[in-house]
Coordinates of C-alpha atoms in Angstrom, one line a residue:
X1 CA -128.5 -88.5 2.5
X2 CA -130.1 -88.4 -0.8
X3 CA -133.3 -86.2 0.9
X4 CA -130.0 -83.8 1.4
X5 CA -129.2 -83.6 -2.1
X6 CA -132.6 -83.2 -3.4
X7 CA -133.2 -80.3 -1.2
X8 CA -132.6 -76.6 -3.1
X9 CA -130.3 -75.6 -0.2
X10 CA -128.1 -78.1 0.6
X11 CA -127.7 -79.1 -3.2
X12 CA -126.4 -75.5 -3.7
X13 CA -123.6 -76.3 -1.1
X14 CA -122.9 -79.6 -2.1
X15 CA -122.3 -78.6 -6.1
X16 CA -120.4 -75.7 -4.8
X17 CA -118.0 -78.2 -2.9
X18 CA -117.9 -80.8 -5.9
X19 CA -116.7 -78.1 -7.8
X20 CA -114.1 -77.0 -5.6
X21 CA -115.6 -73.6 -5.1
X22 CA -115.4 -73.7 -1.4
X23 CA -113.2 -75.5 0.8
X24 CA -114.0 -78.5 3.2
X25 CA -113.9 -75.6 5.9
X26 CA -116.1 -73.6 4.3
X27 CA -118.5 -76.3 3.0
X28 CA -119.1 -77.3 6.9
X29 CA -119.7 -73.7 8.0
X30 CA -122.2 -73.6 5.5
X31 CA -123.9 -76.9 6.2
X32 CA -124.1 -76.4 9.5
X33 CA -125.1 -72.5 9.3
X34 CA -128.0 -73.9 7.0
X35 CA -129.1 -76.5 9.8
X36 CA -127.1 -79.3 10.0
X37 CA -125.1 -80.5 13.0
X38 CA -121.0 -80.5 12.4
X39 CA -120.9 -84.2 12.4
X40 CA -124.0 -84.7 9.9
X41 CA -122.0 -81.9 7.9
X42 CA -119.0 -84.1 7.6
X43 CA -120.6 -86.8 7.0
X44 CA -122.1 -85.1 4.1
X45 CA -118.5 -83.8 2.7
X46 CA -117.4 -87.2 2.6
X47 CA -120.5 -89.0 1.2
X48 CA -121.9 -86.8 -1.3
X49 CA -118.5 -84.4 -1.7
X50 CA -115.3 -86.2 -1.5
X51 CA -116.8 -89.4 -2.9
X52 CA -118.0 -87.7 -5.9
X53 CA -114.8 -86.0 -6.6
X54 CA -112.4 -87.7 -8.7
X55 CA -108.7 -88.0 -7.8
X56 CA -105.3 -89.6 -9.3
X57 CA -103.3 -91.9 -8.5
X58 CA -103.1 -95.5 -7.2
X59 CA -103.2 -99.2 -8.7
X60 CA -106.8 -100.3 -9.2
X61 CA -106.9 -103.9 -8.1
X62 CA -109.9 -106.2 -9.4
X63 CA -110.6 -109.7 -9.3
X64 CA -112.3 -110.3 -12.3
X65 CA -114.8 -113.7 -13.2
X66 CA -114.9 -115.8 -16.0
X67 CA -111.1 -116.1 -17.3
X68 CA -109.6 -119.0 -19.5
X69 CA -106.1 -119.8 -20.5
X70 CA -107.8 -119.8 -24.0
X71 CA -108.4 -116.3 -23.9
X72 CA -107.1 -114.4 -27.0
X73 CA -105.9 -110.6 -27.8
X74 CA -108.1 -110.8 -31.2
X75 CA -111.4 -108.7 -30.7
X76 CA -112.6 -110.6 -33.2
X77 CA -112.6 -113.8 -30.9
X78 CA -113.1 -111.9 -27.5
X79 CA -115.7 -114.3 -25.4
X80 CA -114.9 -114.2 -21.9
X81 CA -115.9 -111.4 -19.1
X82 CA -112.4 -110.9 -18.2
X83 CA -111.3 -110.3 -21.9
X84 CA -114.5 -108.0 -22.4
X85 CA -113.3 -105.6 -18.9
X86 CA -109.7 -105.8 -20.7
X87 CA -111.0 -105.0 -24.1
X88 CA -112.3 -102.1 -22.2
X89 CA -109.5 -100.9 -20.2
X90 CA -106.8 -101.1 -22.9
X91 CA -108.7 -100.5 -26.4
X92 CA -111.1 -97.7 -27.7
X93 CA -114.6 -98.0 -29.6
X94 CA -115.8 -95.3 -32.3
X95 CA -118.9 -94.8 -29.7
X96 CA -119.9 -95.8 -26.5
X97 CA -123.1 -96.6 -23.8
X98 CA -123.2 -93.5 -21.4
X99 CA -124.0 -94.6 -17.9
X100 CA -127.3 -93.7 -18.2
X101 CA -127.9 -95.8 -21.5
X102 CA -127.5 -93.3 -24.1
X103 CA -125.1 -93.2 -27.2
X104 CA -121.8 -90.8 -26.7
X105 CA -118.5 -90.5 -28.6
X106 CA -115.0 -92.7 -27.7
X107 CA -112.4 -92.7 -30.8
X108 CA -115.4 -91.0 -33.0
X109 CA -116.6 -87.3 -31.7
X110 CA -119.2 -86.9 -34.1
X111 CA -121.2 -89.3 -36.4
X112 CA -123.9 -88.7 -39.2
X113 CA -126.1 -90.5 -41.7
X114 CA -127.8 -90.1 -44.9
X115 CA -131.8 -90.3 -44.6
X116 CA -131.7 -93.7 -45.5
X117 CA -129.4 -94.8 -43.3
X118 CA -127.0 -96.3 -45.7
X119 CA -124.0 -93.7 -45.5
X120 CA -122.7 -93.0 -42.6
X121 CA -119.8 -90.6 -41.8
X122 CA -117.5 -90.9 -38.4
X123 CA -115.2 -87.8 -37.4
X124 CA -112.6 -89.0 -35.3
X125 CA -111.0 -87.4 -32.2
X126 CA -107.6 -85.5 -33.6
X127 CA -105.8 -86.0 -30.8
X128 CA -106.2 -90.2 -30.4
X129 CA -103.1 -92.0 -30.5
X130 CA -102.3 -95.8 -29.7
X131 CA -100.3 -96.9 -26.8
X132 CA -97.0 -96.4 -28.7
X133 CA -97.6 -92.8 -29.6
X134 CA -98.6 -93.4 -32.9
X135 CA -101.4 -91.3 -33.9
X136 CA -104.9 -93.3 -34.5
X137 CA -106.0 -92.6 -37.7
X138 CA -109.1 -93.4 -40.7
X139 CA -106.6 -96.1 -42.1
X140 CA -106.5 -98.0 -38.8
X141 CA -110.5 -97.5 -38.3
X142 CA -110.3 -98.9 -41.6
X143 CA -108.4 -101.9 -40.8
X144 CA -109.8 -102.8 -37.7
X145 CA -114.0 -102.7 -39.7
X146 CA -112.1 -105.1 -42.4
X147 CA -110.7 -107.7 -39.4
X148 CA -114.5 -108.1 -39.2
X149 CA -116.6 -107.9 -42.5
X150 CA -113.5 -109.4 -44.9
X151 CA -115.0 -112.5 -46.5
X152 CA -112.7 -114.5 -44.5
X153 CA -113.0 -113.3 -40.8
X154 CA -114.6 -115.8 -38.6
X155 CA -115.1 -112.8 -36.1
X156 CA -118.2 -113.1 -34.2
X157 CA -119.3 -109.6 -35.2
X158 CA -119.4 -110.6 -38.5
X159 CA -123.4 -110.5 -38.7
X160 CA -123.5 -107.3 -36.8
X161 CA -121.6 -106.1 -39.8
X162 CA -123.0 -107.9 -42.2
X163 CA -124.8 -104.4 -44.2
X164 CA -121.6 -102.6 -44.4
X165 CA -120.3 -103.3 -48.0
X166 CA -117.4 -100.1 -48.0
X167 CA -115.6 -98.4 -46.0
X168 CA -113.0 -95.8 -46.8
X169 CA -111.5 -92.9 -45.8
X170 CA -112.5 -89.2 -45.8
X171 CA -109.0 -87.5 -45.2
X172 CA -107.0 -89.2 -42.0
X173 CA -109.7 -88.5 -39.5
X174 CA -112.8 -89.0 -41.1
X175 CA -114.0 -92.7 -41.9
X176 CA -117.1 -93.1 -44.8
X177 CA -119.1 -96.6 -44.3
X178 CA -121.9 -97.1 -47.1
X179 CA -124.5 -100.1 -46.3
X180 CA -126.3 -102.2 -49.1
X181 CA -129.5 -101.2 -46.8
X182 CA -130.2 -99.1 -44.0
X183 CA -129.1 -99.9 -40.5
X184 CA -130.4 -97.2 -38.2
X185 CA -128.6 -98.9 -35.2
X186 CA -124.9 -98.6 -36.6
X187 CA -123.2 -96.3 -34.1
X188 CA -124.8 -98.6 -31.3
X189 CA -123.6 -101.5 -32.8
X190 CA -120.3 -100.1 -32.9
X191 CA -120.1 -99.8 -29.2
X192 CA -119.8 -104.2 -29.4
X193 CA -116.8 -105.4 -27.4
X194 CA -115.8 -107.4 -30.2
X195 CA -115.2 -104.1 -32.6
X196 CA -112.8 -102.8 -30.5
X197 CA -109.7 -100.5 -33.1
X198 CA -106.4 -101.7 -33.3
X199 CA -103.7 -99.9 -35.0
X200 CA -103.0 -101.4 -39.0
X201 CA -99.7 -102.9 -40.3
X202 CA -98.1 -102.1 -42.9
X203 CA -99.9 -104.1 -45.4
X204 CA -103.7 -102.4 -44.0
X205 CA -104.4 -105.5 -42.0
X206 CA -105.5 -105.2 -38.4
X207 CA -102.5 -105.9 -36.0
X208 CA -104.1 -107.1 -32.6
X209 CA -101.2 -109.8 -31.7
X210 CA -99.0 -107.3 -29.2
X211 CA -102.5 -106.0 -27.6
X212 CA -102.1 -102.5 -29.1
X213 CA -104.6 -100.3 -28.6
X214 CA -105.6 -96.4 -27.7
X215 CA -108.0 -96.9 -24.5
X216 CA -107.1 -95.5 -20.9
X217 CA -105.0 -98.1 -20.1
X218 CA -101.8 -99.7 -21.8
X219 CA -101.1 -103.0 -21.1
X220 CA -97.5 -104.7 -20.2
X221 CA -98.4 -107.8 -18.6
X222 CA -101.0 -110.7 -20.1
X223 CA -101.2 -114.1 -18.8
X224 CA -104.5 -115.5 -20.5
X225 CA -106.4 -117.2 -17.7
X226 CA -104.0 -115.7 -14.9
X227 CA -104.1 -111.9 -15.0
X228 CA -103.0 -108.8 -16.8
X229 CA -101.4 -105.5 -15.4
X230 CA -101.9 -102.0 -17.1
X231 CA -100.3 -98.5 -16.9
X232 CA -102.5 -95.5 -17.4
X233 CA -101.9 -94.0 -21.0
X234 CA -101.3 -90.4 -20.5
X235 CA -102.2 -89.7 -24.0
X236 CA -105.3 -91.1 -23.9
X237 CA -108.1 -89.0 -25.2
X238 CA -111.0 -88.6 -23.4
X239 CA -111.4 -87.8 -19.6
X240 CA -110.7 -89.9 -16.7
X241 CA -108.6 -92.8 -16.2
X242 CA -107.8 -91.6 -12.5
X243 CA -105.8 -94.9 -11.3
X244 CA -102.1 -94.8 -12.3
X245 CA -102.2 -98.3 -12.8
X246 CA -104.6 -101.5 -13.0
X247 CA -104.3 -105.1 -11.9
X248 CA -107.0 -107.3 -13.4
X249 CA -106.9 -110.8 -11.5
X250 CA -108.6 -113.6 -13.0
X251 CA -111.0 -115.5 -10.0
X252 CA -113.0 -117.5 -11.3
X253 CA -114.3 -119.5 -7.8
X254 CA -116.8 -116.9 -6.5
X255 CA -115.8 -117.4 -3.1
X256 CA -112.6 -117.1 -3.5
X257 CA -113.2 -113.7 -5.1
X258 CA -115.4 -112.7 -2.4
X259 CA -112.3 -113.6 0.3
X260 CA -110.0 -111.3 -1.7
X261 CA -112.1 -108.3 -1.3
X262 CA -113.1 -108.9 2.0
X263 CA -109.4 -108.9 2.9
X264 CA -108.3 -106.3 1.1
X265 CA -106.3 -108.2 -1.6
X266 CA -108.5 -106.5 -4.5
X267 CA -110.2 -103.5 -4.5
X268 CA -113.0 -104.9 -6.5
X269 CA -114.9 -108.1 -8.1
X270 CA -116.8 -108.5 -11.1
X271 CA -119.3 -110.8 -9.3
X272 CA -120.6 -111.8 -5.9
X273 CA -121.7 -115.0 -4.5
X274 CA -125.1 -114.7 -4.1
X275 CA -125.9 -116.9 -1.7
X276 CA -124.1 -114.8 0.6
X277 CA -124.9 -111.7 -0.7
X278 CA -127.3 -110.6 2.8
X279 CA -123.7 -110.9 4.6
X280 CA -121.8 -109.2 2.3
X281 CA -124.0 -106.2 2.1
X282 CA -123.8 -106.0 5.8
X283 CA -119.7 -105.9 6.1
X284 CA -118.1 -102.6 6.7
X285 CA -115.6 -101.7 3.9
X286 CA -117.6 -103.1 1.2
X287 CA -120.2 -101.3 -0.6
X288 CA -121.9 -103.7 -3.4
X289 CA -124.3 -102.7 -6.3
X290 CA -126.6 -104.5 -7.6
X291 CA -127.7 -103.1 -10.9
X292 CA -130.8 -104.2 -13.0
X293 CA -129.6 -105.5 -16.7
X294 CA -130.3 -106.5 -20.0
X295 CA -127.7 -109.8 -19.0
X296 CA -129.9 -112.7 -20.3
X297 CA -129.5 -116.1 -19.0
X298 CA -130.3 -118.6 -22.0
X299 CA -130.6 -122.1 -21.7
X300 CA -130.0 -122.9 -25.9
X301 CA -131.2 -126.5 -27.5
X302 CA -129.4 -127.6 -30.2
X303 CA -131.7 -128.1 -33.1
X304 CA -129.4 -130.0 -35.5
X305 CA -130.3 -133.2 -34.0
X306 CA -132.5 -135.1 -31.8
X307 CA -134.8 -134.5 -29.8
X308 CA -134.2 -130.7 -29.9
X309 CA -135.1 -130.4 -33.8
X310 CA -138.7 -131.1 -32.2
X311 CA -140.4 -128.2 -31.1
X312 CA -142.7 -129.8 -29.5
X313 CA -139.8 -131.4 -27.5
X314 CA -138.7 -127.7 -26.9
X315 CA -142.1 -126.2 -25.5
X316 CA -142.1 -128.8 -23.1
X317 CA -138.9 -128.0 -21.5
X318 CA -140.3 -124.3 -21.3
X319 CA -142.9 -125.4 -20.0
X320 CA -141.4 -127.8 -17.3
X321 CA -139.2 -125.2 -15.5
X322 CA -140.0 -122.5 -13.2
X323 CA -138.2 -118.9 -13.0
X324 CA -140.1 -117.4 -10.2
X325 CA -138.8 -120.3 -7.9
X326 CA -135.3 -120.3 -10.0
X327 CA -135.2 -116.2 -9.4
X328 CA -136.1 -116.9 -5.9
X329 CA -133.8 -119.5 -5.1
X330 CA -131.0 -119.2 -6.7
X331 CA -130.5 -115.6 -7.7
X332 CA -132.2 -113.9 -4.5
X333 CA -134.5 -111.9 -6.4
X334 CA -131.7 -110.2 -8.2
X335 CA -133.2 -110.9 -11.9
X336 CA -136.3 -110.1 -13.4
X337 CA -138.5 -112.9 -15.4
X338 CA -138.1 -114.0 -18.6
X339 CA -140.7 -115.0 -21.4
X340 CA -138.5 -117.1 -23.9
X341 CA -137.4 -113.8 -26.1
X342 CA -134.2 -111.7 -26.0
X343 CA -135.8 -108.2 -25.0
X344 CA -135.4 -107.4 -21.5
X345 CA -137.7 -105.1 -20.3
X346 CA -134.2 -102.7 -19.9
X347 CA -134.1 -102.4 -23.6
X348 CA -135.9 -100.3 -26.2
X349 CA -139.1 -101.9 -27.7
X350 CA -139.6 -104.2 -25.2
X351 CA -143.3 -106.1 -25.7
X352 CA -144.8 -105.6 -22.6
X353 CA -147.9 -107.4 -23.7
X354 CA -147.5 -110.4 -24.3
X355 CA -148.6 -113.1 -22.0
X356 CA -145.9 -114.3 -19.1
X357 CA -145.2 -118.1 -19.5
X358 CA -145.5 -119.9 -16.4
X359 CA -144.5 -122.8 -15.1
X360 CA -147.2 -125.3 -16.5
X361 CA -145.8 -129.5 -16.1
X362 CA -149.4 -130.9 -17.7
X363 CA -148.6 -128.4 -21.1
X364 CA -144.8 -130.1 -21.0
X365 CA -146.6 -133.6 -20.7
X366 CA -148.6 -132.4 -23.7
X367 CA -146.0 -131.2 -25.8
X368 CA -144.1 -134.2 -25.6
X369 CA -147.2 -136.7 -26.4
X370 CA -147.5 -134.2 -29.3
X371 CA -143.6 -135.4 -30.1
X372 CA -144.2 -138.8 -29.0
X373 CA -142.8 -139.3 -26.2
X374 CA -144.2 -140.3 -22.9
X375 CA -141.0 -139.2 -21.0
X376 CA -137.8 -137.5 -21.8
X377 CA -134.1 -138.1 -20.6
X378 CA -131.9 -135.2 -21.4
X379 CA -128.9 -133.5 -19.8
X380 CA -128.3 -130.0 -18.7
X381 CA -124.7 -128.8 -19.1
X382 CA -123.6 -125.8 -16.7
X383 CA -120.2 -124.1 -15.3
X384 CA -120.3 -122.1 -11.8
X385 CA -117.4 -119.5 -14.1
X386 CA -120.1 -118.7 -16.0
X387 CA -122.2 -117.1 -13.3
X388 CA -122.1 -118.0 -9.7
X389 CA -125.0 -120.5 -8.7
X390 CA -125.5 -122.0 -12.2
X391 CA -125.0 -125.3 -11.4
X392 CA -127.3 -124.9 -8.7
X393 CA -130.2 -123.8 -11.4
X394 CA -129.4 -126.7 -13.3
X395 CA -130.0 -129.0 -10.3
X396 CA -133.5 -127.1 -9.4
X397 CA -134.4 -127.3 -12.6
X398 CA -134.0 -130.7 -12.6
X399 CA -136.0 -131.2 -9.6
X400 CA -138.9 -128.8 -11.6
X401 CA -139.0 -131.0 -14.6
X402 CA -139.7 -134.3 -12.8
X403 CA -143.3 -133.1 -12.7
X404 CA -143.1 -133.0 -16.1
X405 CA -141.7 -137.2 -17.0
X406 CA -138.8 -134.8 -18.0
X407 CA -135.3 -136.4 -16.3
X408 CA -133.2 -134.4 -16.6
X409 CA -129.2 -134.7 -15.4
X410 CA -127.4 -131.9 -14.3
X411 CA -123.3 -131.9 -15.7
X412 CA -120.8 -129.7 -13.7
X413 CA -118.9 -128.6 -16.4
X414 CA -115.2 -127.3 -16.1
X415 CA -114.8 -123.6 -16.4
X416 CA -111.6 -123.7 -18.3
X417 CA -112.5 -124.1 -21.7
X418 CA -116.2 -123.8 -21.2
X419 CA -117.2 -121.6 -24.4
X420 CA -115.3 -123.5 -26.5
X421 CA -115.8 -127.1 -25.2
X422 CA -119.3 -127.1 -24.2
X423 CA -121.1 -124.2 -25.6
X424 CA -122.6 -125.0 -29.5
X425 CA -120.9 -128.3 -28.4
X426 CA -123.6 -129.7 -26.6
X427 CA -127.3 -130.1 -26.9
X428 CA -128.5 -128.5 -23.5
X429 CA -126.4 -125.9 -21.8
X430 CA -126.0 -122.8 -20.1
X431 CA -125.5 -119.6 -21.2
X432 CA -125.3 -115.6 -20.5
X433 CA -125.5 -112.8 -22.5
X434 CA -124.2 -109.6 -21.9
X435 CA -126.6 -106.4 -21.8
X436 CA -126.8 -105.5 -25.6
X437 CA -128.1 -101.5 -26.0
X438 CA -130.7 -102.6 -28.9
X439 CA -132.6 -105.7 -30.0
X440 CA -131.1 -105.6 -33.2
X441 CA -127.7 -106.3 -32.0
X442 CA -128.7 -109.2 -30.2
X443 CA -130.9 -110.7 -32.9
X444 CA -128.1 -109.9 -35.4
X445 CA -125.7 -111.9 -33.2
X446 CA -127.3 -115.2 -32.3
X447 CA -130.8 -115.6 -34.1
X448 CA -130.3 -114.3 -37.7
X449 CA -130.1 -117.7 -39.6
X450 CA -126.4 -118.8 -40.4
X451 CA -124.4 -116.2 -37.6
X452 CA -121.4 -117.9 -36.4
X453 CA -122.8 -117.6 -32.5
X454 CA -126.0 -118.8 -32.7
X455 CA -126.6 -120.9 -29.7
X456 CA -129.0 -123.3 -30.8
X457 CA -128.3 -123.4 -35.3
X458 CA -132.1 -122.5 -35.1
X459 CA -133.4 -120.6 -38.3
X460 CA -136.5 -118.8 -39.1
X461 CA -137.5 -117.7 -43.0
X462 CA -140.0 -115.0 -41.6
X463 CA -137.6 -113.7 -38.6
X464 CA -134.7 -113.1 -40.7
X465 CA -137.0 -111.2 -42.9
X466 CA -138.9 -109.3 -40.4
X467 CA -135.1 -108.8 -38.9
X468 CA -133.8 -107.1 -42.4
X469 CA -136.7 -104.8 -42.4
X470 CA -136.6 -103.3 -38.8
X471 CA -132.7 -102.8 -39.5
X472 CA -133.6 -100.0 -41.8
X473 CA -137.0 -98.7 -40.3
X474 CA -137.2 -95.6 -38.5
X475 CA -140.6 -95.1 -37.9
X476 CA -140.8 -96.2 -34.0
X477 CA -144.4 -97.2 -33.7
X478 CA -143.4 -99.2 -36.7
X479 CA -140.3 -100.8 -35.8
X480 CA -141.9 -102.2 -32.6
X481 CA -144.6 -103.9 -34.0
X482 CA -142.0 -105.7 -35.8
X483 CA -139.7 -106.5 -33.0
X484 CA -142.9 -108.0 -31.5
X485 CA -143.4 -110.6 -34.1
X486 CA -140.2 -111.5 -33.8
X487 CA -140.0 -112.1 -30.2
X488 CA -143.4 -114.2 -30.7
X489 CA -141.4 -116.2 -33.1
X490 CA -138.6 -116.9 -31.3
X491 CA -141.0 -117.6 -28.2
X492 CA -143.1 -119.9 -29.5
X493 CA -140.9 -121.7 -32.2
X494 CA -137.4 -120.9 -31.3
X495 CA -135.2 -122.9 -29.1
X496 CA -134.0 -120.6 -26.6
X497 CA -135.3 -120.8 -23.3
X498 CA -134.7 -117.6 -21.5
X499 CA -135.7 -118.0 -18.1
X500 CA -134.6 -114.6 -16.4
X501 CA -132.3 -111.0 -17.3
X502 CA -129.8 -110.9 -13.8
X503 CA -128.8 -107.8 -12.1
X504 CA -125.4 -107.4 -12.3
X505 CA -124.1 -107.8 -8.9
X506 CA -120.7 -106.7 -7.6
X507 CA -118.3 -104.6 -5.2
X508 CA -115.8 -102.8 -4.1
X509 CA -113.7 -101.4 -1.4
X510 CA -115.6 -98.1 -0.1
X511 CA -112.1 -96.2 -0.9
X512 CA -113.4 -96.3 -4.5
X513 CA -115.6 -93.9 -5.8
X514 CA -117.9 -93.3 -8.5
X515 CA -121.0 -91.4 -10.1
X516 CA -124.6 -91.9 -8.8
X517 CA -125.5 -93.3 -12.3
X518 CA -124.0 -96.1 -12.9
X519 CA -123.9 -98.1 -16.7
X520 CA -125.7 -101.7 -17.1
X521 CA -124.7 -103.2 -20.1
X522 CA -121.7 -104.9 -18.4
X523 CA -120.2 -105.6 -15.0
X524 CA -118.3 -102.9 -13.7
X525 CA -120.1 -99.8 -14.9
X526 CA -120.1 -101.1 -18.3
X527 CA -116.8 -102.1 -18.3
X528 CA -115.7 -99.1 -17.9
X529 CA -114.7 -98.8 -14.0
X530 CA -111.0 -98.7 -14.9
X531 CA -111.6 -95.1 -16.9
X532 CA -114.8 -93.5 -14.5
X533 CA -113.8 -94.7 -11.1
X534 CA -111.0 -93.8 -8.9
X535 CA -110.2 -93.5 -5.3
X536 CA -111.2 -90.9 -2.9
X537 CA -109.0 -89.3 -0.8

């Protein structure tokens, strides 16, 4: 009924209801007096009024993807989707993505900058406080910055942070961090799972062991690779958090996730199985949204040995595979193509001119003649906990390549253990990134020569340079150009292959409800269900 809503006179009424001005009574006598019929009217009230109309209480059930008995409480080591929707429930950022993509406050109400980017200053919220009633403070901000950039950390936001060369306080709610160059993206950075703020010990250090933290939700259950159960933190302090309590259940199997909503044992899932997905949308009960992303898929080569330290070797197995059939197949048409570089079209900056690469088997056979090779026989590593259906890509990719002399083997990987057995393990493997809000961030993280998560230990003299210098421009026209040389780069010499962005597809129960706009970076609103959703009435 979204003609309704867009029309003068029934918007009126509806914002009058969502506002509790009038009365459900009252909202249908003026529906219907404006043209409606009574049951169209009530209709209305429940879609567009009652759904949109937050209310308490309730435990917030959600079967959540990608779990691993390796999972850790350190934010500094976060690498799995159900630690990022935990990170999320339980701990607060100094900023975070609106729905709609834009930058807003979390533990930080107000941020500022000198012109050159290289001060910045963070007011915190006054009335923050941890889980344990302590009160969150610039020397916990302070700590939690330090678990990252100390010249020990092995934290994976490391390189993010790799400008910041001070940070001290301003007074107990005011935090002062002063770069060796300007970084124009800082408070988006800031919103990485990984930098999540912890309360400090006594000696400064960041204490993340008992899962501290100052987001919606407190935790007092976690079982890495099983589950975890939250309270709701009445002293959080920002708005929301309408469930009274959460229970995040780690399903990996997509179908068995799929079961457990269709039955009624969760309230949500992270992820669907797409191959069902037609079915799915069709059951009453279940509403599912499928929301265009930034979430990459990467296949990464190793290049620190054979025969991926050839680029010639890695143009040919760009050449040798084909997304639109791969989108088609495999992922429905829920994903968008990719050209070989990380900027989705989602994403600021995105080079929307620069040619498509298509799916081309006499270029592989000349890329590998250029590496001398007639054929190539090669392995393609893939877990189904990752995302549903990758084994299947790896499998039709195979069947692309043949056209190519390329053989290439398909290995069902386990799930357990996947990021830290196979991934910068093995030479060929798959891999997906989560929605970053800028293309620095994602650069930062897994191209910049050195970072401890690049996927492939590929580096580039002129990208890292051309990466310093767009860190600290702030002329638009100007920063674009660069990013465009960089994702030429990284096309066309790197050893990514980056055949598609996904949607991010999932569901819930139609007792939940939410906003119309809902955020992309990550599953579940952003990871951030467990604070904007809640269950109508």
């Amino acid at each position: 009924m979204k003609y309704l809503e867009d029309n003068p006179t029934f918007s009126g009424i509806i914002d009058a209801g969502r506002q509790r001005r009038i009365s459900r009574r009252s909202f249908i006598g003026h529906a219907t007096a404006a043209g409606l019929t009574t049951s169209t009217a009530s209709t209305l009230w429940s879609n567009q009024v009652a759904a949109a109309t937050p209310q308490q209480g309730g435990t917030f059930r959600v079967g959540v993807h990608e779990a691993a008995t390796t999972d850790s409480m350190d934010p500094a080591h976060y690498v799995t989707i159900f630690m990022i929707q935990l990170a999320h429930a339980s701990r607060s950022y100094l900023t975070l993505i609106e729905p709609d993509g834009s930058l807003g406050p979390d533990l930080a109400d107000s941020w500022s900058a000198t012109p050159d980017a290289m001060v910045w200053t963070f007011e915190l919220n006054t009335n923050a406080t941890f889980h344990d009633g302590r009160p969150v403070t610039s020397r916990d901000v302070i700590a939690s910055i330090q678990h990252h950039i100390s010249e020990d950390s092995s934290s994976a936001a490391k390189s993010l942070l790799a400008a910041v060369v001070d940070v001290r306080a301003d007074g107990d709610h005011a935090v002062i961090m002063e770069l060796d160059s300007g970084v124009a993206d800082l408070p988006y950075i800031l919103t990485d799972y990984h930098i999540a703020m912890v309360p400090a010990d006594a000696d400064g250090k960041a204490d993340w062991k008992g899962g501290m933290g100052s987001g919606p939700y407190r935790i007092e259950n976690f079982n890495p690779g099983v589950g975890a159960s939250l309270v709701k933190h009445d002293g959080w302090h920002r708005e929301g958090a309408w469930f009274d309590a959460l229970e995040l259940i780690a399903i990996n199997d997509p179908n068995a996730r799929q079961t457990a909503l269709v039955s009624g044992d969760v309230d949500a899932v992270s992820s669907v199985d797409l191959k069902t997905l037609a079915l799915l949308q069709r059951r009453s009960g279940v509403e599912v949204l499928n929301i265009p992303s930034g979430s990459t898929v990467t296949l990464p080569m190793l290049t620190n040995a054979a025969p991926f330290d050839n680029n010639d070797v890695r143009m040919a197995m760009k050449f040798a595979i084909d997304r639109e059939e791969i989108i088609g197949k495999i992922m429905f048409g829920t994903a968008t193509l990719g050209n070989d570089f990380h900027i989705s079209p989602n994403m600021p900056y995105f080079p929307d001119d620069i040619p498509q690469r298509g799916y081309d088997p006499d270029k592989a056979k000349w890329h590998l003649k250029q590496a001398g090779l007639d054929s190539l026989d090669t392995a393609l590593s893939a877990a189904d906990g990752v995302m549903p259906g990758a084994v299947d890509l790896a499998a039709l990719y195979s069947e692309q390549a043949k056209a190519a002399n390329i053989n290439l083997k398909p290995v069902r990987e386990p799930n357990d253990g996947y990021w830290d057995s196979v991934w910068q393990k093995k030479p060929f493997v798959f891999s997906k990134w989560g929605a970053r809000p800028t293309p620095d961030m994602i650069f930062s993280l897994t191209y910049k020569s050195g970072t401890d998560w690049s996927e492939t230990f590929w580096g580039n003299d002129r990208f890292d340079e051309l990466l310093g210098m767009a860190k600290g421009e702030l002329d638009d026209v100007k920063r674009a150009e660069i990013y465009r040389e960089m994702c030429m780069i990284s096309r066309d010499e790197g050893a990514t292959l980056i055949p598609m962005f996904t949607n991010y597809v999932y569901a819930h129960s139609d007792k939940v409800g939410h906003a119309e706009t809902i955020g992309s970076t990550w599953e579940l609103d952003g990871g951030r269900a467990f604070e904007r959703w809640w269950f109508k009435s």
